[in-house]
CSV table of N, CA and C in Angstrom, one decimal:
chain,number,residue,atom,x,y,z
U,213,UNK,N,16.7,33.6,4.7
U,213,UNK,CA,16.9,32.7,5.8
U,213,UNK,C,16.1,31.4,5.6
U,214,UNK,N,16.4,30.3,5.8
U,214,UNK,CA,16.3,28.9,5.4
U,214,UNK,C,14.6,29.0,6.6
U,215,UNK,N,14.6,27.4,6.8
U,215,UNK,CA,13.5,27.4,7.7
U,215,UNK,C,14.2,26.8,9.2
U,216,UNK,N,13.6,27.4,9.6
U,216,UNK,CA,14.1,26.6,11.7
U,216,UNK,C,14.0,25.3,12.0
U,217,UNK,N,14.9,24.8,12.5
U,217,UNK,CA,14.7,23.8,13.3
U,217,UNK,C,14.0,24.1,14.6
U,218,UNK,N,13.1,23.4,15.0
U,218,UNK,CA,12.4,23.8,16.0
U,218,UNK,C,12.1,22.6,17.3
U,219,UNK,N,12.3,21.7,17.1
U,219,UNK,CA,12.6,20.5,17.9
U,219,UNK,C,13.6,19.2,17.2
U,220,UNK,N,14.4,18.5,18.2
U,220,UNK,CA,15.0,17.4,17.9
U,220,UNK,C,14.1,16.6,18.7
U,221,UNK,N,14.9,14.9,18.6
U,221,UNK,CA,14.1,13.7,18.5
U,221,UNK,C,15.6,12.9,18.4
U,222,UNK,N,16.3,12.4,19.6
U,222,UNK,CA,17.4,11.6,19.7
U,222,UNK,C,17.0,10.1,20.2
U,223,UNK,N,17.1,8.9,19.2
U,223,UNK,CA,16.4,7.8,19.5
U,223,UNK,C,17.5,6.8,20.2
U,224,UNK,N,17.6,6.6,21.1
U,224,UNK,CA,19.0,5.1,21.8
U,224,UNK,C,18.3,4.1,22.3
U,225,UNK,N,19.0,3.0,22.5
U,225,UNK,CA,19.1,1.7,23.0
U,225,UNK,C,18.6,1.7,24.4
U,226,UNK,N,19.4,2.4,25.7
U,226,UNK,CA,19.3,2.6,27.2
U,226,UNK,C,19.1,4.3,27.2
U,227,UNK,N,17.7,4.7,27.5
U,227,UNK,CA,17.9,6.1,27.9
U,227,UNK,C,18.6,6.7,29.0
U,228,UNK,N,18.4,5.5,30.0
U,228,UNK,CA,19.5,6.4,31.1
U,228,UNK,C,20.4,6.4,31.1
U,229,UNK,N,21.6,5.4,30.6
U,229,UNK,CA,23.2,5.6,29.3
U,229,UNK,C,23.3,6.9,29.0
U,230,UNK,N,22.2,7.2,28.0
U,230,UNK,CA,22.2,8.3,27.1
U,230,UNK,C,21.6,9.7,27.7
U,231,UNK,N,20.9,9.5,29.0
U,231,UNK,CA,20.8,10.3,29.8
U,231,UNK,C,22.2,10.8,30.2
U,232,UNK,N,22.6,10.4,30.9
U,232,UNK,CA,23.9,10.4,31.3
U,232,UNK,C,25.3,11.1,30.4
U,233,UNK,N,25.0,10.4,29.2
U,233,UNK,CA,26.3,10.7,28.3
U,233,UNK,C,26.1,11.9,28.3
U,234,UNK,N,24.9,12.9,27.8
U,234,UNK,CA,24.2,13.8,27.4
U,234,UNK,C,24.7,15.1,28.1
U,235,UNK,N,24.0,14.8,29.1
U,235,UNK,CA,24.3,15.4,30.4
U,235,UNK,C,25.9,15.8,30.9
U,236,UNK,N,26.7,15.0,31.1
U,236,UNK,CA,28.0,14.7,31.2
U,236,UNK,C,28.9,15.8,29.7
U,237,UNK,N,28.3,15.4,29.0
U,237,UNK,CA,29.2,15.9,27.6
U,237,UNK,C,28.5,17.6,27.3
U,238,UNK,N,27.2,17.7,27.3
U,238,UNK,CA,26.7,19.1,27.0
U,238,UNK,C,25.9,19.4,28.6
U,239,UNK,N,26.2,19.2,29.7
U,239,UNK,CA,25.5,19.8,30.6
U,239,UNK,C,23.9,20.1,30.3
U,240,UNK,N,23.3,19.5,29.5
U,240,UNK,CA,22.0,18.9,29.5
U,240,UNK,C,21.4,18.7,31.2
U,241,UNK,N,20.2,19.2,31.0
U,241,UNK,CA,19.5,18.1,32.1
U,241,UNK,C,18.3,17.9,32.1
U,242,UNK,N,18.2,16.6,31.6
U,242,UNK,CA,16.9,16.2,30.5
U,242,UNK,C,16.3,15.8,32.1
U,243,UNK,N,14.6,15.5,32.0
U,243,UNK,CA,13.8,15.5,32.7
U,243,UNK,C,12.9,14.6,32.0
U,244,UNK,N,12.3,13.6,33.0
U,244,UNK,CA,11.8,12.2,32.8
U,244,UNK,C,10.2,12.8,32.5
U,245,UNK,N,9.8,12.1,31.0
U,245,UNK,CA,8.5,12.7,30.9
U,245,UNK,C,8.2,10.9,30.3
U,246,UNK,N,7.5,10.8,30.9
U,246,UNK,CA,6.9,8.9,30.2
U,246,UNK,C,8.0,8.8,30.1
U,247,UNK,N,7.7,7.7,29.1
U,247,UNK,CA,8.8,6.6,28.6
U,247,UNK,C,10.6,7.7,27.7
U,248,UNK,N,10.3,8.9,27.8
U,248,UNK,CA,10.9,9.5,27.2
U,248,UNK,C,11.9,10.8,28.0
U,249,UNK,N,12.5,11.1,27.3
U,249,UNK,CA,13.3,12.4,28.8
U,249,UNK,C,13.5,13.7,27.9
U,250,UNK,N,12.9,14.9,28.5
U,250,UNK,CA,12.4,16.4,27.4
U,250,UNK,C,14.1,16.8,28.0
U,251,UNK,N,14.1,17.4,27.2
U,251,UNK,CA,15.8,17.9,27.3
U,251,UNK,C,14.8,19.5,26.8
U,252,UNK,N,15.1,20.7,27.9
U,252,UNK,CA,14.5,21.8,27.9
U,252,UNK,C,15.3,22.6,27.1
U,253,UNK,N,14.7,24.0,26.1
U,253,UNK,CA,15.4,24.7,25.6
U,253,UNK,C,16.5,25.5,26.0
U,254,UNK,N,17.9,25.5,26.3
U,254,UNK,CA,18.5,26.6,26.7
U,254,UNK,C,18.5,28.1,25.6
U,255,UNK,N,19.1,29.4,26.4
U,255,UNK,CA,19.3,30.0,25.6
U,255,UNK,C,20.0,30.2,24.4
U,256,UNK,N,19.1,30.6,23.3
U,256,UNK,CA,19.4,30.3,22.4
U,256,UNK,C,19.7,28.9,21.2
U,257,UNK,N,19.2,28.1,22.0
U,257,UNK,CA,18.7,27.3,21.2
U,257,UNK,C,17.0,26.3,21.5
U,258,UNK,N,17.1,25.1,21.1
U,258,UNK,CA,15.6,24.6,20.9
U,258,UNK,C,15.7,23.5,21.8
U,259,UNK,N,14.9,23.2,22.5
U,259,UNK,CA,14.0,21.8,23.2
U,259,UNK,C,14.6,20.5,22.3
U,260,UNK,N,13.9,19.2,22.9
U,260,UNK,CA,14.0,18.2,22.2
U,260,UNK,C,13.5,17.3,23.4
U,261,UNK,N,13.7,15.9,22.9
U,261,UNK,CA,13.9,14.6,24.0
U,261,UNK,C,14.1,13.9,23.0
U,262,UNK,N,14.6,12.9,24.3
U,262,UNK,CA,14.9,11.4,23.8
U,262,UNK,C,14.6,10.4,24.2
U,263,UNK,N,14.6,9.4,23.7
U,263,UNK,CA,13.5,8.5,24.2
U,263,UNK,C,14.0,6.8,23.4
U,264,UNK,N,13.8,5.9,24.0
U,264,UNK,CA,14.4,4.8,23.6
U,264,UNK,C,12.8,3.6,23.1
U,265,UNK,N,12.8,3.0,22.5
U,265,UNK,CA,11.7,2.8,21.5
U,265,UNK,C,11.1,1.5,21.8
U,266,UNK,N,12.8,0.9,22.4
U,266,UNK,CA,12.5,-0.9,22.5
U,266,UNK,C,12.6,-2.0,21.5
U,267,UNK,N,12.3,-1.3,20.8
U,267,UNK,CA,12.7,-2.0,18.9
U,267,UNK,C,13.6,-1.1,17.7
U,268,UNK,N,13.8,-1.9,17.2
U,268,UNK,CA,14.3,-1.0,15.6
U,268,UNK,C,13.4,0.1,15.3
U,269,UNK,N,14.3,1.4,15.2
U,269,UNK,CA,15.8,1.4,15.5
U,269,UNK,C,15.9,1.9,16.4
U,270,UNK,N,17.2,1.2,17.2
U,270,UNK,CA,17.1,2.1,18.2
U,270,UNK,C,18.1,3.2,18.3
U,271,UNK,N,19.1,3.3,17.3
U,271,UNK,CA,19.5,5.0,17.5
U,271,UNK,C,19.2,5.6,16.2
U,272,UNK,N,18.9,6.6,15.9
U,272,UNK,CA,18.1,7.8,15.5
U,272,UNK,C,18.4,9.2,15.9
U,273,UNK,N,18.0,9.8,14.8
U,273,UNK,CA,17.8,11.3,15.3
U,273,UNK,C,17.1,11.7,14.3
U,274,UNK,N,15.8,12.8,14.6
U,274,UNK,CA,15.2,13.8,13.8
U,274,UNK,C,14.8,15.1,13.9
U,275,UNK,N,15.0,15.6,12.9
U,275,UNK,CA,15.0,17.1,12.9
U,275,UNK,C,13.8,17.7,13.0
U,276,UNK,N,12.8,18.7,13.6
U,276,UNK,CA,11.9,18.7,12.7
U,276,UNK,C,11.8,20.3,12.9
U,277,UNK,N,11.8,20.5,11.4
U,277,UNK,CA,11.6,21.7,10.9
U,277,UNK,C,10.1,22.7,10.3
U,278,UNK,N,10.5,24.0,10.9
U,278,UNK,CA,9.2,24.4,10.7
U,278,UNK,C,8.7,25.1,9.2
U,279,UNK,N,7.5,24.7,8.7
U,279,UNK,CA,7.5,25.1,7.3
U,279,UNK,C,5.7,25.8,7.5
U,280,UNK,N,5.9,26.5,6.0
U,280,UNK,CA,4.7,27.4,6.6
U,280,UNK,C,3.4,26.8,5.6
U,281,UNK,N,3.4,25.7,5.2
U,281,UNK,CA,2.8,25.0,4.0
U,281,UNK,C,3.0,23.3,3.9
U,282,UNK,N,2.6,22.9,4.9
U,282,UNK,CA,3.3,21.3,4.8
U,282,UNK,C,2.8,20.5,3.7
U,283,UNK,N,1.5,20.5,2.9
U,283,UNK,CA,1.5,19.9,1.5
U,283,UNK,C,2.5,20.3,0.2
U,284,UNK,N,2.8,21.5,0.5
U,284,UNK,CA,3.7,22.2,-0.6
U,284,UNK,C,5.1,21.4,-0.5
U,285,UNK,N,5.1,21.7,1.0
U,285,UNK,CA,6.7,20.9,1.3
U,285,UNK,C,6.8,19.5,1.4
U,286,UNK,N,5.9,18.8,1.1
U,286,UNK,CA,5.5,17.2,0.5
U,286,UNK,C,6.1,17.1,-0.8
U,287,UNK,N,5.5,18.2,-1.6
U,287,UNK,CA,5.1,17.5,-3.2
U,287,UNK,C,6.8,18.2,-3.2
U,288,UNK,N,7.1,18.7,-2.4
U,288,UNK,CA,8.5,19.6,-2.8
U,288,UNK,C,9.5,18.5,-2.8
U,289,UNK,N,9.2,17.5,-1.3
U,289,UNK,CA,10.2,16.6,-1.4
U,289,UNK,C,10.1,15.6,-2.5
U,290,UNK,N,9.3,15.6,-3.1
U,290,UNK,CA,9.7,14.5,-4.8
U,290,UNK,C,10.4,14.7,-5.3
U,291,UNK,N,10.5,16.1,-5.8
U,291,UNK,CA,11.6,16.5,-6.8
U,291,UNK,C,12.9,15.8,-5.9
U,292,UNK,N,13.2,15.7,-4.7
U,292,UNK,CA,14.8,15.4,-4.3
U,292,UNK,C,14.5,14.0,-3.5
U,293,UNK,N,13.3,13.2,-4.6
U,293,UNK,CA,13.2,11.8,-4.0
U,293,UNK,C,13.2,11.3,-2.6
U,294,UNK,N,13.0,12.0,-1.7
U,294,UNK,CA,12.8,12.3,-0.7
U,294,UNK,C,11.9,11.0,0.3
U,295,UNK,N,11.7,10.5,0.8
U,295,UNK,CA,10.2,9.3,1.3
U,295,UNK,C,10.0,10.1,2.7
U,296,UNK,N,8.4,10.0,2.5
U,296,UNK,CA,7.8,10.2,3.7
U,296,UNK,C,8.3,9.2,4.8
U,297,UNK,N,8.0,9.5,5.6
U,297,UNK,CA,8.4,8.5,6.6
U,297,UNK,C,7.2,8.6,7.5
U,298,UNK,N,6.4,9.4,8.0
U,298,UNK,CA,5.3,9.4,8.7
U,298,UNK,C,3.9,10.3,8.3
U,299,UNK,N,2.9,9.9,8.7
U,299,UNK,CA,1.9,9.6,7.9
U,299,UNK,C,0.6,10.9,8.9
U,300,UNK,N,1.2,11.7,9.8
U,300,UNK,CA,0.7,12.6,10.5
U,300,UNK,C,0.3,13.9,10.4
């Protein structure tokens, strides 16, 4: 079995637009946390939020997957040229 996704990370332009769409299209009903809105896990699947940035870029999405070794899964991403993107 691969590894889990275990939270999303949906980035837009107008969060309350995208509140809306969200909501509207998958019966979502994301809940205003700061500057951002937690979209809660239903059954059988995972959590997330989304959240609008103010700058580039502003739409996005990230996956974030769970791994049981995150320097291993660093040096792993070389081999498939991979770039970090955050530094946490």
């Amino acid at each position: 079995m691969g590894r889990p996704v275990v939270h999303f990370e949906i980035g837009c332009r107008d969060l309350q637009k995208s509140q809306e769409f969200y909501s509207q299209m998958f019966d979502w009903k994301p809940q205003p946390m700061g500057p951002a809105a937690l979209i809660a896990a239903e059954t059988g699947g995972i959590g997330g939020h989304m959240s609008a940035l103010g700058h580039e870029p502003h739409r996005y999405t990230i996956f974030y997957v769970a791994v049981d070794d995150v320097a291993a899964y660093l040096k792993k991403r070389k081999h498939w040229a991979a770039k970090r993107l955050s530094h946490q």
